PDB file of C-alpha atoms in Angstrom:
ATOM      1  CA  UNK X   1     -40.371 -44.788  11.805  1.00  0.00           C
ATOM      2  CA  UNK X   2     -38.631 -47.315  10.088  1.00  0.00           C
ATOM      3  CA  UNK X   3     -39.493 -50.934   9.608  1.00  0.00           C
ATOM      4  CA  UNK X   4     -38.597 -52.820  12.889  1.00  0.00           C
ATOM      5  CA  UNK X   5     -36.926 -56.481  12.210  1.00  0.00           C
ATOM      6  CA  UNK X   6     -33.820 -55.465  12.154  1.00  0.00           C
ATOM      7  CA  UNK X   7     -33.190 -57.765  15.082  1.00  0.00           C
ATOM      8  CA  UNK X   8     -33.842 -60.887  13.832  1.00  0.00           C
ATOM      9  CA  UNK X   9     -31.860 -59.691  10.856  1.00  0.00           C
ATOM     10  CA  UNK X  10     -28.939 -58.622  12.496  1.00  0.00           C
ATOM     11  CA  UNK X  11     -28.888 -61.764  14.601  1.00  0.00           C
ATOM     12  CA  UNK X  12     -29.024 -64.694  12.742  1.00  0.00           C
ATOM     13  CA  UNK X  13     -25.488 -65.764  11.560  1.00  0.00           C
ATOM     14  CA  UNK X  14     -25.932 -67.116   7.918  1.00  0.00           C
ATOM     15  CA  UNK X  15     -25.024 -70.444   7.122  1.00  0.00           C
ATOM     16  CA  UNK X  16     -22.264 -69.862   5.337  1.00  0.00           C
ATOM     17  CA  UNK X  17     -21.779 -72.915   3.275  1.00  0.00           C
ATOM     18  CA  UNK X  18     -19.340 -72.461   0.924  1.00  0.00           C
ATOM     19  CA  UNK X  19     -20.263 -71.908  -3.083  1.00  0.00           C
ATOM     20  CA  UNK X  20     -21.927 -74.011  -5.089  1.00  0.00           C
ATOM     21  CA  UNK X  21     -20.469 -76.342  -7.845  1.00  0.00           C
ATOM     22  CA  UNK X  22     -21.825 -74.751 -10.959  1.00  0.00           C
ATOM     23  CA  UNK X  23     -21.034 -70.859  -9.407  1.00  0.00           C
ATOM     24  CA  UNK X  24     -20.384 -69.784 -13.097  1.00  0.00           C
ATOM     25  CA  UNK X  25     -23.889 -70.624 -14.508  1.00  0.00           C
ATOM     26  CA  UNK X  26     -25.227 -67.118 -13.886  1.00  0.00           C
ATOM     27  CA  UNK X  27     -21.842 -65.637 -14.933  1.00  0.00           C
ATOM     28  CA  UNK X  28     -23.193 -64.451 -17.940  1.00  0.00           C
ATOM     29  CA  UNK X  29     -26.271 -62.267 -15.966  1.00  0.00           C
ATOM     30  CA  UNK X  30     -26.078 -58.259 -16.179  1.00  0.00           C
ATOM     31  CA  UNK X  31     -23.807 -56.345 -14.123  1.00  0.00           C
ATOM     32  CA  UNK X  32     -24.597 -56.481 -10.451  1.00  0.00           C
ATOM     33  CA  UNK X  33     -26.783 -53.798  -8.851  1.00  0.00           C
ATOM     34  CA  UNK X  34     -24.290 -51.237  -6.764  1.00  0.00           C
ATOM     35  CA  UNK X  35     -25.268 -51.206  -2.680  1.00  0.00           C
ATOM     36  CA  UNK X  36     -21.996 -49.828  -1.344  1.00  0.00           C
ATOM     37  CA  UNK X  37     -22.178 -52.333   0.867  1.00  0.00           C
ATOM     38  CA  UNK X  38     -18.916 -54.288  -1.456  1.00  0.00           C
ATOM     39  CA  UNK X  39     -18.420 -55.852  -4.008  1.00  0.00           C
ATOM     40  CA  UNK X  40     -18.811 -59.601  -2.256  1.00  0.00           C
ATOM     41  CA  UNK X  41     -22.081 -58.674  -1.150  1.00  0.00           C
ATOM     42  CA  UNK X  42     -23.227 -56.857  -4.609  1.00  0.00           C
ATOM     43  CA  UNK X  43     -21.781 -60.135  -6.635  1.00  0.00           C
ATOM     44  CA  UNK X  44     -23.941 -62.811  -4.216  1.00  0.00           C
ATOM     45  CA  UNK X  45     -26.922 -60.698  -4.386  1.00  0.00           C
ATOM     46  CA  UNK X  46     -27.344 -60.660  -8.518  1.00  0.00           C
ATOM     47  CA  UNK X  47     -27.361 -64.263  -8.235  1.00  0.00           C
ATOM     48  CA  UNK X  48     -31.183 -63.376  -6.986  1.00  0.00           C
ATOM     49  CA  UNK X  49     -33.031 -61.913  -9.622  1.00  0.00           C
ATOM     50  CA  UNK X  50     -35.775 -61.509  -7.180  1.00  0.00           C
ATOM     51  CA  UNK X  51     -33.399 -59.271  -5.491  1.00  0.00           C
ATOM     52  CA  UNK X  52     -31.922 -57.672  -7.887  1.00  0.00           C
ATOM     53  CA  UNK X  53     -35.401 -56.139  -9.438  1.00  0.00           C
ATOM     54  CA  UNK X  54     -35.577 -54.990  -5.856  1.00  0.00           C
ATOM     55  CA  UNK X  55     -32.460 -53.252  -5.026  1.00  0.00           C
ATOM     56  CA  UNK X  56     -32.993 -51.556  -8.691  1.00  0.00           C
ATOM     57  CA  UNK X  57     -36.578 -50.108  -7.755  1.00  0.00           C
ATOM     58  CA  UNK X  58     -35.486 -48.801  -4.771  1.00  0.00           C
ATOM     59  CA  UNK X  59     -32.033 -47.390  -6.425  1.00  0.00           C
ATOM     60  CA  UNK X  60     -34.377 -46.008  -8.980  1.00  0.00           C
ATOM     61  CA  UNK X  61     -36.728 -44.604  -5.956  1.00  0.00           C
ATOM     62  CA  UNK X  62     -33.988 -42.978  -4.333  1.00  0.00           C
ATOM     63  CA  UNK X  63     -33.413 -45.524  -1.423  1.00  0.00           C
ATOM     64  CA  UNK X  64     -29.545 -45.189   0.166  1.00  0.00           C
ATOM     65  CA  UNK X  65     -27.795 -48.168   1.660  1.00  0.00           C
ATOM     66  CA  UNK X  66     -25.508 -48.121   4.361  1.00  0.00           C
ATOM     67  CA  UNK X  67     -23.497 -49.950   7.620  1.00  0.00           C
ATOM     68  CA  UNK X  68     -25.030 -48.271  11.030  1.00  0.00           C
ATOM     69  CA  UNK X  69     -23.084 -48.708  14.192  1.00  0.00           C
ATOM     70  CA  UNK X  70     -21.799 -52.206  15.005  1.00  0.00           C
ATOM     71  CA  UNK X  71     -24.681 -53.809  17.502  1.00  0.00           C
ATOM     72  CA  UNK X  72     -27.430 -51.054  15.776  1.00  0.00           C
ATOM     73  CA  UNK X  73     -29.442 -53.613  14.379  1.00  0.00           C
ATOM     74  CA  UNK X  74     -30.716 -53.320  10.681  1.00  0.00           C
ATOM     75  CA  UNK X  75     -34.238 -51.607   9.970  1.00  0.00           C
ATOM     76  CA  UNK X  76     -35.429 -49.787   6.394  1.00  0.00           C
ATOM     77  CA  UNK X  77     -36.778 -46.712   7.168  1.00  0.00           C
ATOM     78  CA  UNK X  78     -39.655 -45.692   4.951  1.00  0.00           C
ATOM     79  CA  UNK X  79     -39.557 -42.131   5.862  1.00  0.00           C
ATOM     80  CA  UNK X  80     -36.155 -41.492   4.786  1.00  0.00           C
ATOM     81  CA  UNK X  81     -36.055 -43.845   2.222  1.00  0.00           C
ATOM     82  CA  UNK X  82     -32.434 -45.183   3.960  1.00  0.00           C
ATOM     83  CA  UNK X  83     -31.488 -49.640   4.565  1.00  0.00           C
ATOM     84  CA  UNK X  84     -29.258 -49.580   7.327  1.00  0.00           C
ATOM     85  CA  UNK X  85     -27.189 -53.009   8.138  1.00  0.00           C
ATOM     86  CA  UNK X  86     -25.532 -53.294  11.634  1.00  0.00           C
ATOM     87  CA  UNK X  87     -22.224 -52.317  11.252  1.00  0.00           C
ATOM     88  CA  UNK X  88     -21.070 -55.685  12.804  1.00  0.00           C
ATOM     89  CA  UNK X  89     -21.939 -57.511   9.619  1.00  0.00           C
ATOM     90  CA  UNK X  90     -19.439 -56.060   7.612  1.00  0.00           C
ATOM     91  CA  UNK X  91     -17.231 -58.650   6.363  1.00  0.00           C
ATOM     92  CA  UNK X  92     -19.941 -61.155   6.401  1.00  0.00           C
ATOM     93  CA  UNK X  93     -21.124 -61.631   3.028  1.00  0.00           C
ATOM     94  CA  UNK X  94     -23.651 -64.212   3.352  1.00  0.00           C
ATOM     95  CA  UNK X  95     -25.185 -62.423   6.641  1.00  0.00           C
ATOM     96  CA  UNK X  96     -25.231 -58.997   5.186  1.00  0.00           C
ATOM     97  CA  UNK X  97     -26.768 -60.266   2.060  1.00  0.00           C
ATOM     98  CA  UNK X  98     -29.534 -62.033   3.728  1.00  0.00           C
ATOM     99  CA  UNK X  99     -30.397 -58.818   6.241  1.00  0.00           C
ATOM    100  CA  UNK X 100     -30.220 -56.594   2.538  1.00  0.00           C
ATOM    101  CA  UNK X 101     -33.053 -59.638   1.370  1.00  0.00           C
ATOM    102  CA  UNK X 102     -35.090 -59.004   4.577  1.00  0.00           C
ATOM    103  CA  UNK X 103     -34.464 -55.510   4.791  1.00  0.00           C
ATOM    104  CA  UNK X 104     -35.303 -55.298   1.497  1.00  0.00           C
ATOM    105  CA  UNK X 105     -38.683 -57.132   1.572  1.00  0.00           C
ATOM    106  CA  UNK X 106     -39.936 -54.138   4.714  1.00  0.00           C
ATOM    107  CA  UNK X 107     -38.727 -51.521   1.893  1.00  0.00           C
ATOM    108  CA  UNK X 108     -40.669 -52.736  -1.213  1.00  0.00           C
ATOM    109  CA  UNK X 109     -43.722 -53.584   0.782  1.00  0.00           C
ATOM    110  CA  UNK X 110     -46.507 -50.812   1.103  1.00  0.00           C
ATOM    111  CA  UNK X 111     -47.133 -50.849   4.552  1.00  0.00           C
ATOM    112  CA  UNK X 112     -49.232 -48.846   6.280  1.00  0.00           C
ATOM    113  CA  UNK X 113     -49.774 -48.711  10.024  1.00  0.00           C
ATOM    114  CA  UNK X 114     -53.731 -49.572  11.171  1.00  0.00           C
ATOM    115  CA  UNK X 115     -54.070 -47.841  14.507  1.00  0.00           C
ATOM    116  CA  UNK X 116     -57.754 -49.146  14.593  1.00  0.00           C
ATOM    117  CA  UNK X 117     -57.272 -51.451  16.916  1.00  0.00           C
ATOM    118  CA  UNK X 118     -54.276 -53.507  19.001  1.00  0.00           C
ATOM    119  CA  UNK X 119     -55.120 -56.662  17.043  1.00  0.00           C
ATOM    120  CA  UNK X 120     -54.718 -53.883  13.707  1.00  0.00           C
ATOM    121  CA  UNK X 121     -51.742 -52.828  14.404  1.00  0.00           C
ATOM    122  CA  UNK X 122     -49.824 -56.237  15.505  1.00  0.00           C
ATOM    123  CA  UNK X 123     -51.450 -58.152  12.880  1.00  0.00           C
ATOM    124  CA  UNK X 124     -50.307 -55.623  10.018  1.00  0.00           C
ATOM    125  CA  UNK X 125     -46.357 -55.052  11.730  1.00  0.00           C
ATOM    126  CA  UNK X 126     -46.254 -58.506  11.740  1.00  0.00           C
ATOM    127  CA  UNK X 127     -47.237 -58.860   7.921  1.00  0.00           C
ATOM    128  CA  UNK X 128     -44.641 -56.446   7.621  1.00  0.00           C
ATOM    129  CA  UNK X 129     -42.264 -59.188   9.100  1.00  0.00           C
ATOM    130  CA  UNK X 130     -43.966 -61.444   7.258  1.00  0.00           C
ATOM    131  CA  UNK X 131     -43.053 -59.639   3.864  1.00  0.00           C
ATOM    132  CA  UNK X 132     -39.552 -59.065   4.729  1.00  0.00           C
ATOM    133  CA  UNK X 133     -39.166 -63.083   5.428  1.00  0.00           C
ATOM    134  CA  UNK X 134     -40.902 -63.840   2.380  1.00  0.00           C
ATOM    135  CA  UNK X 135     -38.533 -61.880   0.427  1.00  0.00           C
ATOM    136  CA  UNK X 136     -35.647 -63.194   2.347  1.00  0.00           C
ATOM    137  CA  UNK X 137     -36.485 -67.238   1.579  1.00  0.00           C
ATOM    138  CA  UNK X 138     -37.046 -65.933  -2.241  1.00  0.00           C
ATOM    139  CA  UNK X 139     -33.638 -64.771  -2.534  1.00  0.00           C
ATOM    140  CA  UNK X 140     -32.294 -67.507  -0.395  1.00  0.00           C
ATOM    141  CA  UNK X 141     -33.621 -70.010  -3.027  1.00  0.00           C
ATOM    142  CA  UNK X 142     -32.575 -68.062  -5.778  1.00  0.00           C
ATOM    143  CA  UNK X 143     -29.025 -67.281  -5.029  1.00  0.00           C
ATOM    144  CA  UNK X 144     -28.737 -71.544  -3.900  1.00  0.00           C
ATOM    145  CA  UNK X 145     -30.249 -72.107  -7.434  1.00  0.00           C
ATOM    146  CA  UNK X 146     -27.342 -70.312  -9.254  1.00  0.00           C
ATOM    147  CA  UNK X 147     -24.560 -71.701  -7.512  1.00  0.00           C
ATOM    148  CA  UNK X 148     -23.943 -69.183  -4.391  1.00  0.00           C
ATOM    149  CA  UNK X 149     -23.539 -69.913  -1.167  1.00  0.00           C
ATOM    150  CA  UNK X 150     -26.635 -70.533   1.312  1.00  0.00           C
ATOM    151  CA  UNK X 151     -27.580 -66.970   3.210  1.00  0.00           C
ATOM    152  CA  UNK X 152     -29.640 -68.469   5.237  1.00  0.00           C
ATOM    153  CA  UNK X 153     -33.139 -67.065   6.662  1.00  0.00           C
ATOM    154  CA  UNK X 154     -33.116 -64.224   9.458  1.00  0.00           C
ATOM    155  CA  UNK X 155     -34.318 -64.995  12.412  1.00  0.00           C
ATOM    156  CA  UNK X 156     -34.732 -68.200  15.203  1.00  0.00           C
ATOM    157  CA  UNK X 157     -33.886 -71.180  13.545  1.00  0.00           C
ATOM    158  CA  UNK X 158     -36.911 -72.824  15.366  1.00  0.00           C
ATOM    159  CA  UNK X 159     -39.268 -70.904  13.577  1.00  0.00           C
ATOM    160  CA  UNK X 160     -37.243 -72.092   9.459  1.00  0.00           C
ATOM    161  CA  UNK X 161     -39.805 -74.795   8.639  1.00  0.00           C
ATOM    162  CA  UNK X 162     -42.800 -73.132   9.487  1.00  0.00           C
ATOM    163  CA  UNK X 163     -41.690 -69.924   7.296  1.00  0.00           C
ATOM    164  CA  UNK X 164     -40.574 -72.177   4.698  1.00  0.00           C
ATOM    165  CA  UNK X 165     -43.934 -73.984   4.629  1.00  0.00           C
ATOM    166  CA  UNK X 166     -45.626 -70.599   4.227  1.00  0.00           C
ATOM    167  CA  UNK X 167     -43.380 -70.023   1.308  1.00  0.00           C
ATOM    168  CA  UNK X 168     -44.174 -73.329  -0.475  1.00  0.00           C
ATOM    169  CA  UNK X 169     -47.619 -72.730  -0.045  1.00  0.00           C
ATOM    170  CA  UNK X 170     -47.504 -69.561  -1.592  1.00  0.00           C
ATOM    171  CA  UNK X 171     -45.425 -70.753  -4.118  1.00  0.00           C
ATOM    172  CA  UNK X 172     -48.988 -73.435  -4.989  1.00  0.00           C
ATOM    173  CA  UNK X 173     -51.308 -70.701  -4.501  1.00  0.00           C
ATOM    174  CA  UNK X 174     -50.040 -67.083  -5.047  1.00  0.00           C
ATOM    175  CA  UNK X 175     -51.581 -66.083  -2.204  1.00  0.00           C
ATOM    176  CA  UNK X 176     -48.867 -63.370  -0.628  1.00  0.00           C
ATOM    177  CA  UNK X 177     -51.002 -61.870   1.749  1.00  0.00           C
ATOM    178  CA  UNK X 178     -51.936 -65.253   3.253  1.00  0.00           C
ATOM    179  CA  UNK X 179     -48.270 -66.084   3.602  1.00  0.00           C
ATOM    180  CA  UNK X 180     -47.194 -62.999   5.236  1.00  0.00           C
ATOM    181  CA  UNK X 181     -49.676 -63.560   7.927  1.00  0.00           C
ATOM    182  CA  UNK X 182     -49.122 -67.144   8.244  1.00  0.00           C
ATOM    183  CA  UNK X 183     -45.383 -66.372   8.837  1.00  0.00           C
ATOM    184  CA  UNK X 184     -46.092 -62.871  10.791  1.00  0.00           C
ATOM    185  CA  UNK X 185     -48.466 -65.175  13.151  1.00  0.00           C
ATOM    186  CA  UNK X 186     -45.159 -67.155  13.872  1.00  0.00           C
ATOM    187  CA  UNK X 187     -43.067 -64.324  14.056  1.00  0.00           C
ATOM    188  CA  UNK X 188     -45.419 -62.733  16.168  1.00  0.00           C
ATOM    189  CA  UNK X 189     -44.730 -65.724  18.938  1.00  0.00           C
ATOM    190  CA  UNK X 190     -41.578 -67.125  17.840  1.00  0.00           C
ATOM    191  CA  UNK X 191     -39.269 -64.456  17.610  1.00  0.00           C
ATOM    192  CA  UNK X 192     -37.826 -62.178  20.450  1.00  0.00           C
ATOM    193  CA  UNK X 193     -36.718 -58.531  20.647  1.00  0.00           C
ATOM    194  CA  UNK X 194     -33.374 -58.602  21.185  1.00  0.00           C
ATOM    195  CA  UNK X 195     -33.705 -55.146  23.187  1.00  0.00           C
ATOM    196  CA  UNK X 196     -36.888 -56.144  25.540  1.00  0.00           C
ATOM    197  CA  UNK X 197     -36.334 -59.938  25.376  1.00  0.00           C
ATOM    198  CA  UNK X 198     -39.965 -60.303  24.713  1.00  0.00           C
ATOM    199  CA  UNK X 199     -42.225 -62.510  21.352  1.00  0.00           C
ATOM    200  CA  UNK X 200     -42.670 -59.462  19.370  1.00  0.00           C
ATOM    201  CA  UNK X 201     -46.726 -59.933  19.291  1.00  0.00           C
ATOM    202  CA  UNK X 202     -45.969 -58.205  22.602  1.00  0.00           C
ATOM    203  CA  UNK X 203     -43.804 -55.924  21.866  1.00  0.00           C
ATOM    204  CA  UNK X 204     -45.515 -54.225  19.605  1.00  0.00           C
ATOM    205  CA  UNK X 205     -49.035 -54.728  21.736  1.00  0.00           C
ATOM    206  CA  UNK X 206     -47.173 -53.009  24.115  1.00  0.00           C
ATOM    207  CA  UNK X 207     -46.164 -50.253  21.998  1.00  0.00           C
ATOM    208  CA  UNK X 208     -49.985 -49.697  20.979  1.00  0.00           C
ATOM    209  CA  UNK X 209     -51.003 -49.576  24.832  1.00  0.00           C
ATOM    210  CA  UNK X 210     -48.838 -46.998  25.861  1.00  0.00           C
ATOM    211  CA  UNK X 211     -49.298 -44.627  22.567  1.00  0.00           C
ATOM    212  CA  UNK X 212     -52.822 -45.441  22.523  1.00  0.00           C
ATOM    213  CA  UNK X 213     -54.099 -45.855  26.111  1.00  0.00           C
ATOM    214  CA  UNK X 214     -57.445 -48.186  26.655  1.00  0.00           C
ATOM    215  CA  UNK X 215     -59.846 -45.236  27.221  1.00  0.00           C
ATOM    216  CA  UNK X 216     -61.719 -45.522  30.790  1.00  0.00           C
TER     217      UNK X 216
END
């Protein structure tokens, strides 16, 4: 039941470009919000304070994070309130940071499945995706901004610009809900299951077919 997207989480390698001149400018910020994921990861994550007021909310909610099995992907699950990260990025700071971002993003975002219709349900998982991205770019830019290194944005690499011009857009009109769709729309096409191999538009059509069948 929990938020899919761990794929394109758990798959993109982050671009690990070393840190910033200037690392020590948000020294002087509040103790770092405790994952359990490490200390590396904890320390490049309060260099968002996007991320930060995230991981806090959810701490305060009662949200858990954790590794899962190497290769497991990373998904939130809503109903048990629980962030798993593959167990293969351990190690990785910049990668498990950015899948905490994404994963992160599915967590704090109220979504609700709309089995109305197929085009419902895609459109809103794909917001979903959309909201995770959106909180992933956020932190990217903020933890770049104080001096850390570059964590990069989950997902095919292909598909960067047009989720970061869905993000600057945003950024001119405060529209959210128009830039998760916009980016969900390219998600939707762009990015592939790594289980299936299919655009997940399909996937998760395919998932409404067979639980809800096209009456006869």
């Amino acid at each position: 039941t929990g938020a899919a997207g761990g794929d394109a989480a758990a798959a993109a390698g982050a671009a690990g470009a070393g840190a910033g001149a200037g690392a020590g400018a948000a020294g002087a910020a509040a103790a770092p919000q405790q994952t359990g994921l490490g200390d590396d990861v904890d320390k490049l994550a309060a260099k968002s304070p996007g991320l930060q007021g995230d991981l806090k909310k959810l701490k305060d909610d009662g949200w858990k994070f954790k590794y899962g099995a190497p290769g497991g992907g990373s998904f939130a699950n809503r109903g048990e309130q629980t962030v798993t990260l593959d167990g293969n990025l351990k190690g990785n700071t910049a990668a498990t940071t950015q899948a905490l971002a994404h994963e992160a993003g599915h967590a704090t975002y109220p979504f609700k499945p709309d089995y109305s219709s197929k085009a419902a349900y895609v459109d809103g998982t794909l917001a979903d995706e959309g909201a995770a991205t959106l909180n992933n770019i956020k932190a990217q830019r903020e933890i770049l901004a104080n001096g850390g290194q570059d964590i990069g944005i989950a997902g095919n690499s292909a598909n960067h610009a047009a989720y970061n011009k869905a993000y600057d857009q945003f950024l001119k009109d405060g529209n959210a809900d128009a830039a998760r769709r916009a980016i969900g729309a390219q998600f939707g096409k762009g990015e592939i299951t790594s289980t299936t191999k299919q655009p997940y538009a399909e996937y998760y059509g395919g998932w409404y077919d067979k639980n809800f069948p096209p009456k006869k």
